[in-house]
Coordinates of C-alpha atoms and ligand atoms in Angstrom, one line a residue:
Chain A
M1 CA 0.0 0.2 0.0
L2 CA 2.8 2.4 1.2
D3 CA 4.7 1.3 -1.6
Q4 CA 2.0 1.9 -4.5
L5 CA 1.6 5.3 -2.6
Q6 CA 5.1 6.0 -3.1
R7 CA 5.0 4.9 -6.8
L8 CA 1.9 7.0 -7.6
G9 CA 3.9 10.1 -5.9
S10 CA 7.2 9.6 -7.8
A11 CA 5.1 9.1 -11.3
S12 CA 3.1 12.6 -10.6
L13 CA 6.5 14.0 -9.6
N14 CA 8.3 12.7 -12.8
T15 CA 5.4 13.7 -15.2
L16 CA 5.3 17.4 -13.3
E17 CA 9.4 17.7 -13.8
R18 CA 9.2 16.8 -17.6
L19 CA 6.1 19.2 -17.8
G20 CA 8.2 22.2 -16.0
R21 CA 11.3 20.8 -18.6
G22 CA 9.1 21.2 -21.6
H23 CA 7.7 24.5 -21.2
L24 CA 11.0 25.9 -20.1
F25 CA 12.1 24.5 -23.3
L26 CA 9.5 26.2 -24.8
L27 CA 10.4 29.3 -23.6
N28 CA 14.0 29.1 -25.0
V29 CA 13.4 27.9 -28.3
L30 CA 11.0 30.6 -28.5
T31 CA 13.8 33.4 -28.2
G32 CA 15.2 31.8 -31.2
I33 CA 12.1 32.5 -33.2
P34 CA 12.9 36.1 -34.4
G35 CA 16.2 35.6 -35.6
L36 CA 14.7 33.2 -37.9
F37 CA 13.1 35.8 -39.7
L38 CA 16.4 36.9 -41.2
R39 CA 17.1 33.0 -42.1
F40 CA 13.6 32.2 -43.3
R41 CA 15.2 29.8 -45.6
L42 CA 15.7 27.3 -42.8
V43 CA 11.8 27.6 -42.1
I44 CA 11.0 26.8 -45.7
H45 CA 13.0 23.7 -45.7
Q46 CA 11.3 22.6 -42.7
I47 CA 8.1 23.9 -44.4
Y48 CA 8.8 21.4 -46.9
S49 CA 9.9 18.7 -45.2
V50 CA 6.9 19.0 -42.5
G51 CA 4.3 20.2 -44.7
V52 CA 5.1 19.2 -48.5
L53 CA 5.6 15.7 -47.9
S54 CA 2.2 15.2 -46.0
L55 CA 0.3 16.7 -48.8
L56 CA -0.1 13.5 -50.1
I57 CA -1.8 11.8 -47.0
I58 CA -3.6 14.8 -46.1
G59 CA -5.4 14.8 -49.9
V60 CA -6.1 11.0 -50.1
A61 CA -7.8 11.1 -46.4
G62 CA -9.6 14.2 -46.8
L63 CA -11.0 12.7 -50.3
F64 CA -12.0 9.8 -48.7
V65 CA -14.0 11.5 -45.3
G66 CA -15.6 13.9 -47.7
M67 CA -17.0 11.1 -50.0
V68 CA -18.1 9.1 -46.4
L69 CA -19.7 12.6 -45.3
G70 CA -21.4 12.9 -48.8
L71 CA -22.9 9.3 -48.3
Q72 CA -24.1 9.2 -44.7
G73 CA -25.3 12.6 -45.0
Y74 CA -27.2 12.2 -48.1
N75 CA -28.9 8.8 -46.2
T76 CA -30.0 10.6 -43.5
L77 CA -30.9 13.5 -45.0
V78 CA -32.9 12.2 -47.6
D79 CA -35.3 11.0 -44.9
F80 CA -36.5 14.4 -44.1
G81 CA -36.8 15.6 -47.6
A82 CA -33.4 17.8 -47.0
E83 CA -30.8 16.3 -49.2
E84 CA -30.0 19.7 -50.2
S85 CA -28.5 20.6 -47.2
L86 CA -26.1 18.0 -48.2
G87 CA -23.4 20.9 -48.8
V88 CA -24.2 22.9 -45.9
V89 CA -23.6 19.6 -43.4
V90 CA -20.4 18.4 -45.3
A91 CA -18.9 21.6 -45.4
L92 CA -19.5 22.4 -41.8
T93 CA -18.6 18.9 -40.4
L94 CA -15.3 19.6 -42.3
V95 CA -14.8 22.9 -41.5
R96 CA -15.4 23.3 -37.8
E97 CA -14.1 19.6 -36.6
L98 CA -12.7 17.0 -38.9
G99 CA -10.7 19.2 -41.2
P100 CA -8.4 20.7 -38.1
V101 CA -8.9 17.2 -36.2
V102 CA -8.2 14.4 -38.5
A103 CA -5.3 16.6 -40.1
A104 CA -3.6 17.0 -36.8
L105 CA -3.9 13.6 -36.2
L106 CA -2.5 12.4 -39.5
F107 CA 0.2 15.2 -38.7
A108 CA 1.1 14.0 -35.7
G109 CA 1.6 10.3 -37.2
R110 CA 3.3 11.6 -40.6
A111 CA 5.5 14.7 -39.3
G112 CA 5.4 14.6 -35.6
S113 CA 6.7 11.2 -35.6
A114 CA 9.2 11.9 -38.2
L115 CA 10.2 15.0 -36.3
T116 CA 11.0 13.6 -33.0
A117 CA 12.8 10.6 -34.7
E118 CA 15.4 12.8 -36.2
I119 CA 15.8 15.4 -33.4
G120 CA 16.5 12.0 -31.3
L121 CA 18.7 10.4 -33.7
M122 CA 20.9 14.1 -33.7
K123 CA 21.0 13.5 -30.0
A124 CA 21.9 10.2 -30.2
T125 CA 24.7 10.7 -32.5
E126 CA 25.7 13.7 -30.3
Q127 CA 25.0 16.2 -33.8
L128 CA 23.2 17.9 -30.8
S129 CA 26.3 18.3 -28.4
A130 CA 28.6 19.3 -31.4
M131 CA 26.6 22.0 -32.3
E132 CA 26.7 23.0 -29.2
M133 CA 30.3 23.3 -28.8
M134 CA 30.1 24.8 -32.2
A135 CA 28.5 27.8 -30.3
V136 CA 25.3 27.2 -32.5
D137 CA 22.5 26.6 -30.4
P138 CA 20.3 23.3 -31.2
L139 CA 17.4 25.0 -30.0
H140 CA 17.4 27.9 -32.2
R141 CA 19.1 26.4 -35.0
V142 CA 17.4 22.9 -35.3
V143 CA 14.3 23.1 -33.1
A144 CA 12.8 26.3 -33.7
P145 CA 12.5 26.4 -37.5
R146 CA 10.8 23.0 -37.1
L147 CA 8.7 24.2 -34.4
L148 CA 7.6 27.7 -36.6
A149 CA 7.3 25.5 -40.0
G150 CA 4.6 22.9 -37.9
F151 CA 2.8 26.0 -36.9
I152 CA 2.4 27.3 -40.3
A153 CA 1.9 24.1 -42.7
L154 CA -0.5 22.7 -40.1
P155 CA -3.3 25.1 -40.8
L156 CA -2.7 25.1 -44.5
L157 CA -2.8 20.9 -44.3
A158 CA -6.1 21.5 -42.6
A159 CA -7.5 23.8 -45.3
L160 CA -6.9 21.2 -47.9
F161 CA -8.2 18.8 -46.0
S162 CA -11.6 20.4 -45.6
A163 CA -11.3 21.8 -49.4
V164 CA -10.5 18.1 -50.8
G165 CA -13.1 16.9 -48.5
V166 CA -15.9 19.1 -49.4
M167 CA -15.3 17.8 -53.2
G168 CA -15.5 14.6 -52.1
G169 CA -18.9 15.2 -50.8
Y170 CA -19.7 16.8 -53.8
F171 CA -18.5 13.7 -56.0
V172 CA -20.6 11.6 -54.2
G173 CA -23.9 13.9 -53.5
V174 CA -23.9 15.3 -56.8
G175 CA -22.4 13.2 -58.9
L176 CA -23.6 9.9 -57.8
L177 CA -26.6 10.5 -55.4
G178 CA -28.2 13.3 -57.7
V179 CA -28.5 16.0 -55.4
D180 CA -29.2 19.6 -57.1
E181 CA -25.8 20.9 -58.0
G182 CA -27.0 24.6 -57.4
A183 CA -28.4 24.1 -54.0
F184 CA -25.5 22.3 -52.8
W185 CA -23.4 24.9 -53.2
S186 CA -25.7 27.9 -52.6
Q187 CA -26.7 26.4 -49.3
M188 CA -23.1 25.8 -48.4
E189 CA -22.4 29.5 -49.6
D190 CA -25.5 30.9 -47.2
K191 CA -25.2 28.8 -43.6
V192 CA -21.0 28.5 -43.8
D193 CA -20.0 31.6 -41.8
L194 CA -16.7 33.3 -42.3
F195 CA -15.9 34.0 -39.0
D196 CA -18.0 31.9 -37.0
D197 CA -17.1 28.4 -38.9
V198 CA -14.5 29.1 -40.9
L199 CA -12.1 31.6 -38.6
N200 CA -13.0 29.2 -35.4
G201 CA -11.9 25.9 -37.8
V202 CA -8.3 28.0 -38.4
I203 CA -7.9 28.7 -35.0
K204 CA -8.4 25.3 -34.2
S205 CA -5.6 24.0 -36.2
I206 CA -3.1 27.0 -35.5
V207 CA -3.4 25.6 -31.7
F208 CA -3.2 21.8 -33.0
G209 CA -0.3 22.8 -35.1
F210 CA 1.5 24.4 -32.2
V211 CA 0.9 21.7 -29.7
V212 CA 1.6 18.4 -31.6
T213 CA 4.8 20.3 -33.1
W214 CA 6.1 21.2 -29.2
I215 CA 5.5 17.9 -28.1
A216 CA 7.2 16.7 -31.2
V217 CA 10.4 18.4 -31.1
F218 CA 10.1 18.3 -27.4
E219 CA 10.2 14.6 -27.0
G220 CA 12.9 14.1 -29.5
Y221 CA 15.0 16.7 -27.7
D222 CA 14.4 14.9 -24.5
T223 CA 14.4 11.3 -25.5
T224 CA 16.8 8.8 -24.2
P225 CA 19.8 9.1 -26.4
T226 CA 19.5 5.5 -27.4
S227 CA 17.9 3.7 -30.3
E228 CA 15.3 1.9 -28.0
G229 CA 14.6 5.5 -26.4
V230 CA 14.5 7.2 -30.0
G231 CA 11.8 4.5 -30.5
R232 CA 9.9 4.9 -27.4
A233 CA 9.8 8.8 -27.8
T234 CA 8.4 8.6 -31.3
T235 CA 5.4 6.5 -30.0
R236 CA 5.0 8.8 -27.4
T237 CA 4.5 11.5 -29.5
V238 CA 1.9 10.0 -31.8
V239 CA 0.2 9.1 -28.7
H240 CA 0.6 11.9 -26.5
S241 CA 0.0 14.4 -29.7
S242 CA -3.4 12.6 -30.8
L243 CA -4.5 12.7 -27.3
A244 CA -4.0 16.3 -26.9
V245 CA -5.9 17.5 -30.4
L246 CA -8.5 15.3 -29.0
G247 CA -8.7 16.8 -25.4
L248 CA -8.1 20.3 -26.8
D249 CA -10.8 19.9 -29.5
F250 CA -13.4 19.3 -26.8
V251 CA -12.3 22.7 -24.9
L252 CA -12.2 24.7 -28.1
T253 CA -15.4 23.7 -29.3
A254 CA -16.9 24.5 -26.3
L255 CA -15.5 28.0 -26.0
M256 CA -16.2 28.4 -29.5
F257 CA -19.7 27.0 -30.3
G258 CA -20.9 26.5 -26.6
D259 CA -23.4 29.0 -26.2
Chain B
M1 CA 51.7 11.9 -7.6
S2 CA 51.6 15.1 -9.2
S3 CA 55.2 17.1 -9.9
N4 CA 53.4 20.6 -9.5
Q5 CA 51.3 20.7 -6.7
S6 CA 49.2 23.5 -7.4
E7 CA 51.5 27.0 -7.1
P8 CA 49.2 29.8 -6.0
D9 CA 50.0 31.9 -9.1
S10 CA 49.6 29.5 -12.0
P11 CA 52.0 31.0 -15.0
P12 CA 50.2 32.9 -17.9
Q13 CA 50.9 29.9 -20.1
T14 CA 48.4 28.1 -18.7
L15 CA 45.3 28.0 -21.3
V16 CA 43.2 25.3 -18.7
K17 CA 43.5 25.5 -15.0
I18 CA 41.2 23.0 -13.1
R19 CA 41.4 23.0 -9.5
G20 CA 39.6 21.2 -6.7
L21 CA 37.2 19.8 -9.4
R22 CA 34.4 17.9 -7.8
Y23 CA 31.7 16.2 -10.4
F24 CA 28.8 13.8 -8.9
R25 CA 26.4 11.8 -11.0
G26 CA 24.0 11.2 -8.4
S27 CA 25.8 10.1 -5.4
R28 CA 28.7 8.5 -7.0
A29 CA 31.9 11.2 -7.6
I30 CA 32.9 11.1 -11.2
F31 CA 35.5 13.6 -10.0
D32 CA 36.9 14.1 -6.6
G33 CA 39.3 16.6 -6.4
V34 CA 41.1 17.3 -9.4
D35 CA 43.9 19.6 -10.3
M36 CA 45.2 20.2 -14.0
D37 CA 47.1 22.9 -15.9
I38 CA 46.8 22.5 -19.6
K39 CA 49.7 24.6 -21.0
R40 CA 49.6 26.8 -24.0
G41 CA 50.8 25.2 -27.2
K42 CA 51.4 21.7 -25.7
L43 CA 49.8 18.6 -26.6
T44 CA 48.4 17.5 -23.2
A45 CA 47.0 13.6 -23.0
I46 CA 44.8 12.4 -20.6
M47 CA 44.6 8.9 -20.2
G48 CA 42.2 6.4 -18.0
P49 CA 40.3 3.0 -18.4
S50 CA 36.7 3.6 -19.7
G51 CA 34.1 4.8 -18.0
T52 CA 36.2 7.2 -15.7
G53 CA 35.1 10.3 -16.8
K54 CA 37.5 11.5 -19.7
T55 CA 34.3 12.7 -21.7
T56 CA 32.9 14.3 -19.2
L57 CA 35.7 16.3 -18.3
L58 CA 35.9 17.4 -22.0
R59 CA 32.0 18.3 -21.5
L60 CA 33.1 20.1 -18.4
I61 CA 36.0 22.5 -19.9
G62 CA 33.6 23.1 -22.8
G63 CA 30.8 24.3 -20.5
Q64 CA 28.1 21.6 -21.0
L65 CA 28.2 20.2 -17.6
R66 CA 28.8 22.1 -14.5
P67 CA 30.8 21.0 -11.7
Q68 CA 29.0 20.8 -7.9
Q69 CA 32.8 22.2 -6.7
G70 CA 35.8 23.4 -7.7
S71 CA 36.7 26.0 -10.8
I72 CA 37.8 25.1 -14.2
I73 CA 39.4 28.3 -15.8
V74 CA 39.8 28.7 -19.7
D75 CA 41.7 31.7 -21.1
G76 CA 41.2 33.6 -17.8
M77 CA 37.6 33.1 -17.4
E78 CA 35.6 30.7 -15.1
V79 CA 33.4 28.5 -17.5
N80 CA 30.7 27.8 -15.2
K81 CA 30.3 31.6 -14.0
L82 CA 29.7 32.8 -17.8
N83 CA 26.3 33.8 -19.0
H84 CA 24.8 32.0 -22.1
R85 CA 26.4 34.8 -24.5
Q86 CA 29.7 34.6 -23.1
L87 CA 29.8 31.0 -23.4
Y88 CA 29.2 30.9 -26.6
E89 CA 32.1 33.5 -27.5
L90 CA 34.4 31.1 -25.5
R91 CA 33.3 28.2 -27.5
K92 CA 33.8 29.6 -30.7
R93 CA 37.6 29.6 -29.6
M94 CA 37.2 25.7 -28.8
G95 CA 37.1 23.3 -31.1
M96 CA 36.0 19.6 -29.9
L97 CA 36.3 16.5 -31.9
F98 CA 34.0 13.7 -31.0
Q99 CA 34.1 10.4 -30.1
N100 CA 32.9 9.2 -33.7
G101 CA 32.9 12.7 -35.3
A102 CA 29.6 13.5 -34.9
L103 CA 29.2 15.3 -37.9
L104 CA 25.9 16.9 -39.3
T105 CA 24.1 14.1 -41.1
D106 CA 21.9 16.1 -43.1
L107 CA 25.0 18.0 -44.9
N108 CA 27.7 16.8 -47.0
V109 CA 31.1 17.2 -46.2
F110 CA 31.9 20.4 -47.7
D111 CA 28.8 21.9 -46.1
N112 CA 29.7 20.5 -42.8
V113 CA 33.3 21.8 -42.5
A114 CA 31.6 25.6 -43.6
F115 CA 28.8 25.1 -41.3
P116 CA 30.6 27.1 -38.2
L117 CA 31.8 29.6 -40.7
R118 CA 28.5 30.0 -42.1
E119 CA 27.0 30.5 -38.5
H120 CA 29.7 32.6 -37.4
T121 CA 31.1 34.9 -40.3
R122 CA 29.4 36.9 -42.6
L123 CA 32.3 36.0 -45.3
P124 CA 31.4 35.7 -49.1
E125 CA 30.6 32.4 -50.6
S126 CA 33.6 32.5 -52.9
M127 CA 35.9 32.9 -49.2
V128 CA 33.8 30.3 -47.2
R129 CA 35.0 28.0 -50.3
S130 CA 38.5 28.6 -50.5
L131 CA 38.7 28.6 -46.4
V132 CA 36.9 25.3 -46.5
L133 CA 39.1 23.5 -48.9
M134 CA 42.2 24.5 -47.2
K135 CA 40.7 22.8 -44.1
L136 CA 40.1 19.9 -45.9
Q137 CA 43.5 20.0 -47.7
A138 CA 44.9 20.0 -44.3
V139 CA 43.2 16.5 -43.5
G140 CA 43.8 15.2 -46.8
L141 CA 39.9 15.2 -47.7
R142 CA 39.8 17.8 -50.2
G143 CA 38.8 15.5 -52.9
A144 CA 36.3 13.7 -50.5
H145 CA 34.2 17.3 -50.1
K146 CA 31.1 16.3 -52.1
L147 CA 30.5 12.9 -50.2
I148 CA 27.6 12.7 -47.3
P149 CA 28.5 11.7 -44.0
S150 CA 27.2 7.8 -44.5
E151 CA 29.8 7.4 -47.3
L152 CA 32.5 8.2 -45.3
S153 CA 34.5 5.6 -43.2
G154 CA 35.3 6.1 -39.3
G155 CA 38.5 7.5 -40.0
M156 CA 37.5 9.8 -42.9
S157 CA 34.3 11.1 -40.6
R158 CA 36.8 11.8 -37.6
R159 CA 39.1 13.9 -40.1
V160 CA 36.2 15.8 -41.5
A161 CA 35.1 16.5 -37.9
L162 CA 38.5 17.9 -37.1
A163 CA 38.8 20.1 -40.2
R164 CA 35.2 21.3 -39.1
A165 CA 36.9 21.8 -35.7
I166 CA 39.8 23.9 -37.1
A167 CA 37.4 25.8 -38.9
L168 CA 37.2 29.0 -37.0
D169 CA 40.8 29.0 -36.2
P170 CA 40.6 27.9 -32.6
M171 CA 43.0 28.5 -29.8
M172 CA 42.2 25.0 -28.5
I173 CA 41.2 21.6 -29.6
M174 CA 40.0 18.6 -27.5
Y175 CA 39.8 15.4 -29.3
D176 CA 37.5 12.3 -27.5
E177 CA 39.2 9.1 -28.1
P178 CA 40.0 9.8 -31.9
F179 CA 42.2 6.8 -32.2
T180 CA 39.5 4.3 -30.9
G181 CA 38.2 1.4 -33.5
Q182 CA 40.6 2.8 -36.3
D183 CA 42.6 -0.1 -38.5
P184 CA 47.1 0.6 -38.3
I185 CA 47.0 2.8 -41.0
S186 CA 44.1 5.6 -40.4
M187 CA 45.1 5.3 -36.9
G188 CA 48.7 6.5 -37.7
V189 CA 47.3 8.9 -40.4
L190 CA 45.5 10.3 -37.1
V191 CA 48.4 10.3 -34.9
S192 CA 50.3 12.1 -37.0
L193 CA 47.9 14.7 -38.1
L194 CA 47.1 15.8 -34.5
K195 CA 50.5 16.5 -34.0
N196 CA 51.2 18.2 -36.8
L197 CA 48.3 20.5 -36.3
N198 CA 49.2 21.1 -32.9
D199 CA 52.3 22.1 -34.2
A200 CA 51.6 23.9 -37.1
L201 CA 48.8 26.0 -36.1
N202 CA 50.3 26.3 -32.5
L203 CA 47.0 25.1 -31.0
T204 CA 46.3 23.6 -27.6
S205 CA 45.4 20.2 -27.8
I206 CA 43.7 18.1 -25.2
L207 CA 43.7 14.2 -26.1
V208 CA 41.5 11.9 -24.1
S209 CA 42.5 8.5 -24.9
H210 CA 42.8 4.9 -23.7
D211 CA 45.4 3.9 -26.6
V212 CA 48.4 4.0 -24.7
R213 CA 51.3 3.9 -27.1
E214 CA 50.2 6.6 -29.6
T215 CA 49.1 8.6 -27.3
L216 CA 52.1 8.4 -25.0
S217 CA 54.1 8.8 -28.3
I218 CA 52.8 12.4 -28.8
A219 CA 52.1 13.9 -25.9
D220 CA 54.3 16.7 -24.4
D221 CA 52.3 16.3 -21.0
V222 CA 50.1 13.5 -19.5
Y223 CA 47.6 12.8 -16.9
V224 CA 46.4 9.6 -15.8
I225 CA 43.1 9.6 -13.9
S226 CA 41.4 6.9 -12.5
E227 CA 38.4 6.6 -9.6
G228 CA 38.2 10.5 -10.0
K229 CA 41.9 11.1 -9.2
V230 CA 44.7 12.2 -11.0
V231 CA 46.9 9.1 -10.4
E232 CA 50.1 10.2 -12.4
H233 CA 51.5 13.3 -14.0
G234 CA 54.5 14.1 -16.0
P235 CA 56.0 14.3 -19.3
A236 CA 55.4 11.0 -21.2
D237 CA 58.7 9.4 -20.7
V238 CA 58.3 10.0 -16.4
V239 CA 54.7 8.4 -17.0
Q240 CA 56.2 5.4 -18.7
K241 CA 58.5 4.8 -15.9
S242 CA 55.6 5.4 -13.0
G243 CA 56.4 3.6 -10.1
S244 CA 52.8 3.2 -9.3
D245 CA 51.6 -0.8 -9.9
W246 CA 48.4 0.9 -11.1
V247 CA 49.8 2.8 -13.9
Q248 CA 52.0 0.3 -15.1
Q249 CA 49.4 -2.3 -15.5
F250 CA 47.2 0.3 -17.4
I251 CA 50.3 1.4 -19.5
Q252 CA 50.9 -2.4 -20.0
G253 CA 47.5 -3.6 -19.9
K254 CA 48.0 -6.5 -18.0
N255 CA 44.8 -7.7 -17.0
D256 CA 46.0 -8.9 -13.4
G257 CA 47.1 -6.3 -10.9
P258 CA 45.7 -3.9 -8.8
V259 CA 42.6 -3.5 -11.0
P260 CA 40.7 -6.4 -10.6
F261 CA 39.1 -8.7 -13.5
H262 CA 35.7 -9.2 -11.3
Y263 CA 33.4 -6.6 -10.8
P264 CA 32.9 -6.2 -7.4
A265 CA 30.1 -9.4 -6.4
P266 CA 29.3 -11.6 -4.0
E267 CA 31.1 -14.9 -3.5
L268 CA 29.8 -17.1 -6.8
I269 CA 28.6 -20.0 -4.9
D270 CA 26.3 -17.8 -2.4
D271 CA 25.1 -16.6 -5.9
L272 CA 24.8 -19.8 -7.4
M273 CA 22.9 -21.3 -4.3
H274 CA 20.8 -18.6 -4.3
G275 CA 19.9 -17.5 -7.8
Ligands
ADP301 N1 24.0 11.0 -19.2 C1 24.7 10.2 -18.0 N2 24.0 10.0 -17.0 C2 24.7 9.1 -16.2 N3 25.8 8.3 -15.9 C3 26.7 9.0 -17.1 C4 26.0 9.7 -18.3 N4 27.3 10.0 -18.7 C5 28.2 9.3 -18.4 N5 27.9 8.6 -17.4 C6 28.8 8.0 -16.2 O1 29.6 8.5 -15.7 C7 30.9 8.0 -16.0 C8 32.5 8.6 -16.9 O2 31.5 8.8 -18.4 P1 32.6 9.1 -19.3 O3 32.9 10.5 -19.1 O4 31.7 8.7 -20.7 O5 33.6 8.1 -19.1 P2 34.9 8.1 -20.4 O6 34.6 8.7 -21.5 O7 36.0 7.9 -19.6 O8 34.7 6.4 -20.7 C9 30.7 6.8 -16.7 O9 30.4 5.7 -15.2 C10 28.9 6.6 -16.7 O10 28.0 5.5 -16.5
MG302 MG1 34.0 8.9 -23.4

């Protein structure tokens, strides 16, 4: 009993300590962000590797999710004779929820894990130490550009996801199931609000991009410098950032659409 | 033990002065009262068995770790009292060669050597190119400047890392076991390279190693450390004739002597009976 309490205590202390380290780490990384605007090439390079290389998976996933929404939405709406609202249903679901959330989950799996593994391996092979000894701060040179790139890339990817998803819904709804094309688009235009829906979706994906990338770079930087340690850190990135995204999504949804 | 008990005023030709150094990992003392003087322009070797803390010592000198007690003074500055910016300024004048080279794997050989120049200077690209090629020439790898790190052998990686370490013309350079795992030829290449660089560039070199013969052949000054203490210090020939059994066992690589073959353990029979 006492033993279990002790273990619980030390586990919570460890968690708290890691949280503290994560925040200090973030603070140190953020001080490197201003310097990046003079060397934006570094950020562009990272946007390419986290963003452009995630395009395919985001696009394909968006298409399928949109098609499923089209099918499911149609089947439900047609019972009420409201199938012309299909465009609204698809667009709102994507822009408010699925776009930011699913894109963030895919981003965590595709780009977050790669970031963790890359930084973790740089640590394990002493590349980060070598940089420090060359008087180059790895937090500014390696971590900051990656954090900024993730922060920029995810909102764009989420927007792409939603756009492709709407196209998927259109294919299925208008193309296959015969929903009226004019109604599909005009209702969508009518009912989707730029601020209430689109902007809130964008805010969500900005928050997710920041949190997922933060977790990914921190796990990489904080990894035990062995191949086993890097493997565990990569898994943790995917698990923790997925949970963080889902949890934050609830909080943000409650704040934005709760009233 | 050491031939120079700390005189109150060390002479200015001392580049690195270590006094009363204590460093613990958990409750285990890695260094327990170490004094050292690294002379300017000389090649100082620090020898000791694996796990005594040789790498740790270099990290302490470079300010990557902080000692719990004692002082490390490099070129008149106490390393663990410097702020972040001062420490980074000091590091620009130190080179360090890591055990396996630690080249940046996403850059080719040329860009690795150019890395410190591009980070710390605003030289035009044509100048960077000339400097990089000169440094690579000095380590004999100008022809390999387009290769990527995964295409290099272990010895070549270390030579590239060496070119990178001297890119900013540092005042001192620290080598962490540069000879380990090398075939006899690349070992010979590295040994003479180290010696020649030290003499030609008027560098101060700190060489950490447990390759006794190679190290003693080029070192001006030798420290032998074991279990957190300096157990022998002096010029190479003096250390070689040391009266200490322990030092003799280490230098000659005998498997029996003051250092036991067995890690401390309960009696074998007890272990077997209770296993
Ligand atoms: N990050 C670390 N955490 C805990 N102990 C460490 C760490 N790094 C090194 N040590 C311990 O410190 C001792 C000295 O290590 P090191 O300086 O690498 O030895 P050497 O380079 O002489 O082989 C070793 O016994 C090692 O177990
Ligand atoms: Mg070592």
